[in-house]
Amino acid sequence: DAKTTQPNSMESNEEEPVHLPCNHSTISGTDYIHWYRQLPSQGPEYVIHGLTSNVNNRMASLAIAEDRKSSTLILHRATLRDAAVYYCILRGWGSSNTGKLIFGQGTTLQVKP
Amino acid sequence: DAGVTQSPTHLIKTRGQQVTLRCSPKSGHDTVSWYQQALGQGPQFIFQYYEEEERQRGNFPDRFSGHQFPNYSSELNVNALLLGDSALYLCASSSRLGNTEAFFGQGTRLTVV
């Protein structure tokens, strides 16, 4: 299973943008980059995913490096509700894919008022 | 849409006992995955079910078993409970049609004493 590397923790001020990095140097051509977050006392929640191109949705943006060996999750204006553990996950797709998610330690994001 | 529902929310068992956890997937989803999350760690993949069969399994002993019913709901069974089985057990549902996101339940907090 392809591995991702994230910083253990990051801090942000409320209403400022946050850039959460992820390295995945062993990514394969069929791996999608998924981001999930887990708020305290809740199950993980899907944030965004992409393959090659940058992606935007109502929650965040995902910037993917041209060589796909790294990506950055961007929260445009952090709120206190965004304080969570953020997981960057590679999810393969193809005949062998059953959609399992391999979680690492994730990045704990603290948002200061 | 009720999303993914898990029961019970909390459970206390004694070492050596057996436990059954239940999961109802999100409407329209046919695949259920189970994860174990120890305190302070990311979720670990246990196994995944679709078409009522176990399709993929993580690094968990045979004491962990499961079942999927025709209505796509699922059970996780753990036999001969150990203190180390104390954790949050998460159920995630998804669809095999396309690389879509997984939806997680709130989890069952199992404490083994």
Short mmCIF file of C-alpha atoms in Angstrom, two decimals:
data_model
loop_
_atom_site.label_atom_id
_atom_site.label_comp_id
_atom_site.label_asym_id
_atom_site.label_seq_id
_atom_site.Cartn_x
_atom_site.Cartn_y
_atom_site.Cartn_z
CA ASP A 1 0.00 0.00 0.00
CA ALA A 2 1.35 3.39 -1.01
CA LYS A 3 2.43 5.55 1.92
CA THR A 4 1.80 9.22 2.65
CA THR A 5 3.72 11.56 4.92
CA GLN A 6 2.10 14.48 6.72
CA PRO A 7 3.22 16.85 9.49
CA ASN A 8 1.94 15.76 12.88
CA SER A 9 0.35 19.11 13.70
CA MET A 10 -0.32 22.58 12.35
CA GLU A 11 -1.81 25.78 13.73
CA SER A 12 -3.87 28.42 12.02
CA ASN A 13 -5.71 31.57 12.94
CA GLU A 14 -9.42 31.79 12.39
CA GLU A 15 -10.48 33.22 9.00
CA GLU A 16 -7.01 32.73 7.53
CA PRO A 17 -6.15 30.22 4.77
CA VAL A 18 -4.58 26.91 5.73
CA HIS A 19 -2.32 24.79 3.54
CA LEU A 20 -1.99 21.18 4.67
CA PRO A 21 0.84 19.35 2.84
CA CYS A 22 1.14 15.68 2.00
CA ASN A 23 4.02 13.79 0.40
CA HIS A 24 3.36 10.58 -1.54
CA SER A 25 6.51 9.89 -3.50
CA THR A 26 5.58 6.24 -4.21
CA ILE A 27 2.21 7.06 -5.75
CA SER A 28 1.25 4.88 -8.72
CA GLY A 29 -0.53 5.94 -11.86
CA THR A 30 -3.89 4.55 -10.72
CA ASP A 31 -3.83 6.04 -7.21
CA TYR A 32 -6.28 8.79 -6.40
CA ILE A 33 -5.44 11.25 -3.63
CA HIS A 34 -8.19 11.42 -1.03
CA TRP A 35 -8.51 13.68 1.99
CA TYR A 36 -10.64 12.90 4.99
CA ARG A 37 -10.94 14.72 8.28
CA GLN A 38 -12.03 13.54 11.69
CA LEU A 39 -13.58 15.94 14.15
CA PRO A 40 -13.39 15.05 17.84
CA SER A 41 -15.70 12.19 18.81
CA GLN A 42 -16.87 11.63 15.23
CA GLY A 43 -16.15 9.26 12.39
CA PRO A 44 -13.98 10.45 9.50
CA GLU A 45 -15.61 12.75 6.95
CA TYR A 46 -14.77 12.94 3.25
CA VAL A 47 -13.26 16.26 2.19
CA ILE A 48 -12.04 16.01 -1.40
CA HIS A 49 -10.20 13.80 -3.86
CA GLY A 50 -8.34 14.12 -7.15
CA LEU A 51 -6.13 12.32 -9.64
CA THR A 52 -4.03 14.83 -11.59
CA SER A 53 -5.77 18.16 -11.87
CA ASN A 54 -6.46 20.59 -9.07
CA VAL A 55 -9.94 20.18 -7.60
CA ASN A 56 -12.33 22.49 -5.80
CA ASN A 57 -15.48 21.84 -3.83
CA ARG A 58 -17.51 23.64 -1.22
CA MET A 59 -15.24 22.47 1.59
CA ALA A 60 -11.74 22.89 0.21
CA SER A 61 -9.33 22.90 -2.72
CA LEU A 62 -6.79 20.24 -3.60
CA ALA A 63 -3.60 21.25 -5.35
CA ILE A 64 -1.68 18.34 -6.89
CA ALA A 65 1.95 18.67 -7.95
CA GLU A 66 2.71 18.06 -11.60
CA ASP A 67 4.71 14.88 -10.78
CA ARG A 68 1.93 13.81 -8.35
CA LYS A 69 4.47 13.12 -5.61
CA SER A 70 2.89 15.69 -3.32
CA SER A 71 -0.38 17.51 -2.78
CA THR A 72 -1.79 20.29 -0.63
CA LEU A 73 -5.22 20.60 0.91
CA ILE A 74 -6.29 24.23 1.07
CA LEU A 75 -8.92 25.55 3.45
CA HIS A 76 -9.60 29.05 2.21
CA ARG A 77 -10.86 30.54 5.48
CA ALA A 78 -10.36 28.40 8.55
CA THR A 79 -13.10 28.36 11.15
CA LEU A 80 -13.07 26.88 14.64
CA ARG A 81 -15.18 24.04 13.26
CA ASP A 82 -12.26 23.06 10.97
CA ALA A 83 -10.16 21.95 13.96
CA ALA A 84 -9.72 18.24 13.27
CA VAL A 85 -7.28 15.53 12.24
CA TYR A 86 -6.77 15.62 8.47
CA TYR A 87 -5.79 12.43 6.67
CA CYS A 88 -4.20 12.25 3.24
CA ILE A 89 -4.86 8.82 1.70
CA LEU A 90 -3.93 7.14 -1.56
CA ARG A 91 -6.72 5.00 -2.89
CA GLY A 92 -6.05 2.74 -5.81
CA TRP A 93 -8.59 2.22 -8.55
CA GLY A 94 -8.86 -0.61 -10.97
CA SER A 95 -9.61 -4.31 -11.00
CA SER A 96 -7.82 -4.78 -7.69
CA ASN A 97 -9.54 -1.90 -5.98
CA THR A 98 -12.07 -2.54 -3.30
CA GLY A 99 -11.92 0.97 -2.00
CA LYS A 100 -10.16 0.34 1.29
CA LEU A 101 -8.64 3.38 2.91
CA ILE A 102 -5.21 3.19 4.53
CA PHE A 103 -5.01 5.90 7.19
CA GLY A 104 -1.74 7.25 8.54
CA GLN A 105 -1.37 9.42 11.63
CA GLY A 106 -2.74 12.50 9.90
CA THR A 107 -2.22 16.18 10.69
CA THR A 108 -3.91 17.64 13.74
CA LEU A 109 -5.06 21.14 12.84
CA GLN A 110 -5.59 23.63 15.62
CA VAL A 111 -7.50 26.82 14.80
CA LYS A 112 -7.00 29.77 17.10
CA PRO A 113 -9.71 32.44 17.49
CA ASP B 1 -31.26 9.90 4.30
CA ALA B 2 -30.02 8.59 7.65
CA GLY B 3 -26.46 8.08 6.48
CA VAL B 4 -24.43 5.29 8.06
CA THR B 5 -25.82 4.08 11.36
CA GLN B 6 -23.98 1.93 13.87
CA SER B 7 -25.18 0.21 17.00
CA PRO B 8 -24.61 0.17 19.84
CA THR B 9 -22.78 3.46 20.45
CA HIS B 10 -20.98 2.20 23.54
CA LEU B 11 -20.31 -1.26 24.89
CA ILE B 12 -18.42 -2.74 27.83
CA LYS B 13 -17.36 -6.39 27.71
CA THR B 14 -15.21 -8.69 29.79
CA ARG B 15 -12.06 -10.41 28.54
CA GLY B 16 -12.88 -13.66 26.77
CA GLN B 17 -16.39 -12.66 25.82
CA GLN B 18 -17.73 -12.25 22.30
CA VAL B 19 -19.23 -9.10 20.80
CA THR B 20 -21.31 -8.24 17.73
CA LEU B 21 -21.42 -4.75 16.26
CA ARG B 22 -23.92 -3.68 13.62
CA CYS B 23 -23.87 -1.28 10.70
CA SER B 24 -26.48 -0.04 8.24
CA PRO B 25 -24.96 1.59 5.16
CA LYS B 26 -26.04 4.79 3.49
CA SER B 27 -28.94 4.34 1.08
CA GLY B 28 -27.69 3.31 -2.35
CA HIS B 29 -24.38 1.91 -1.11
CA ASP B 30 -23.51 -1.76 -1.54
CA THR B 31 -20.10 -1.98 0.15
CA VAL B 32 -19.32 -1.96 3.86
CA SER B 33 -15.86 -1.66 5.39
CA TRP B 34 -14.90 -1.96 9.04
CA TYR B 35 -12.10 -0.10 10.79
CA GLN B 36 -10.58 -0.22 14.26
CA GLN B 37 -9.32 3.03 15.77
CA ALA B 38 -7.24 2.89 18.93
CA LEU B 39 -6.94 6.03 21.01
CA GLY B 40 -4.69 8.58 19.35
CA GLN B 41 -4.22 6.51 16.19
CA GLY B 42 -5.66 6.60 12.70
CA PRO B 43 -8.31 4.02 11.75
CA GLN B 44 -6.97 0.60 10.73
CA PHE B 45 -8.74 -1.39 7.99
CA ILE B 46 -10.21 -4.68 9.22
CA PHE B 47 -12.14 -6.00 6.22
CA GLN B 48 -14.61 -5.13 3.51
CA TYR B 49 -17.80 -6.80 2.32
CA TYR B 50 -19.81 -6.58 -0.85
CA GLU B 51 -22.17 -9.07 -2.48
CA GLU B 52 -22.34 -10.70 0.96
CA GLU B 53 -18.73 -11.88 0.84
CA GLU B 54 -15.51 -10.71 2.48
CA ARG B 55 -13.48 -9.22 -0.36
CA GLN B 56 -10.41 -7.83 1.29
CA ARG B 57 -8.91 -8.14 4.75
CA GLY B 58 -6.40 -6.19 6.77
CA ASN B 59 -3.90 -7.55 9.26
CA PHE B 60 -6.37 -8.78 11.88
CA PRO B 61 -6.62 -12.26 13.43
CA ASP B 62 -9.40 -14.72 12.70
CA ARG B 63 -11.09 -13.70 15.96
CA PHE B 64 -12.45 -10.84 13.86
CA SER B 65 -15.17 -11.98 11.50
CA GLY B 66 -18.05 -10.40 9.71
CA HIS B 67 -21.15 -10.82 7.70
CA GLN B 68 -23.12 -8.87 5.14
CA PHE B 69 -26.85 -9.35 4.67
CA PRO B 70 -28.90 -9.10 1.46
CA ASN B 71 -30.00 -5.58 2.45
CA TYR B 72 -26.27 -4.61 2.56
CA SER B 73 -26.19 -4.16 6.33
CA SER B 74 -23.26 -5.75 8.09
CA GLU B 75 -22.07 -7.20 11.38
CA LEU B 76 -18.61 -7.32 12.91
CA ASN B 77 -17.98 -10.14 15.37
CA VAL B 78 -15.02 -10.35 17.70
CA ASN B 79 -14.42 -13.55 19.70
CA ALA B 80 -12.29 -14.14 22.78
CA LEU B 81 -11.97 -10.46 23.52
CA LEU B 82 -8.63 -9.10 24.68
CA LEU B 83 -7.95 -5.87 26.55
CA GLY B 84 -6.21 -4.65 23.40
CA ASP B 85 -9.44 -4.88 21.44
CA SER B 86 -10.68 -1.79 23.28
CA ALA B 87 -11.13 0.80 20.55
CA LEU B 88 -13.57 2.77 18.43
CA TYR B 89 -14.97 0.55 15.69
CA LEU B 90 -15.99 2.42 12.59
CA CYS B 91 -18.15 1.30 9.72
CA ALA B 92 -17.86 2.93 6.31
CA SER B 93 -20.16 2.48 3.35
CA SER B 94 -19.42 3.17 -0.28
CA SER B 95 -20.41 2.20 -3.78
CA ARG B 96 -18.29 0.06 -6.07
CA LEU B 97 -19.56 2.10 -9.00
CA GLY B 98 -16.87 4.71 -9.45
CA ASN B 99 -14.18 6.13 -7.21
CA THR B 100 -16.58 7.82 -4.82
CA GLU B 101 -16.18 8.82 -1.24
CA ALA B 102 -16.80 6.59 1.75
CA PHE B 103 -19.27 7.64 4.41
CA PHE B 104 -18.47 6.75 8.01
CA GLY B 105 -20.72 6.12 10.93
CA GLN B 106 -20.15 7.62 14.37
CA GLY B 107 -18.61 4.39 15.56
CA THR B 108 -19.05 1.96 18.44
CA ARG B 109 -16.81 2.54 21.44
CA LEU B 110 -15.86 -0.91 22.79
CA THR B 111 -14.22 -1.18 26.20
CA VAL B 112 -12.87 -4.56 27.29
CA VAL B 113 -12.26 -4.94 31.03
#
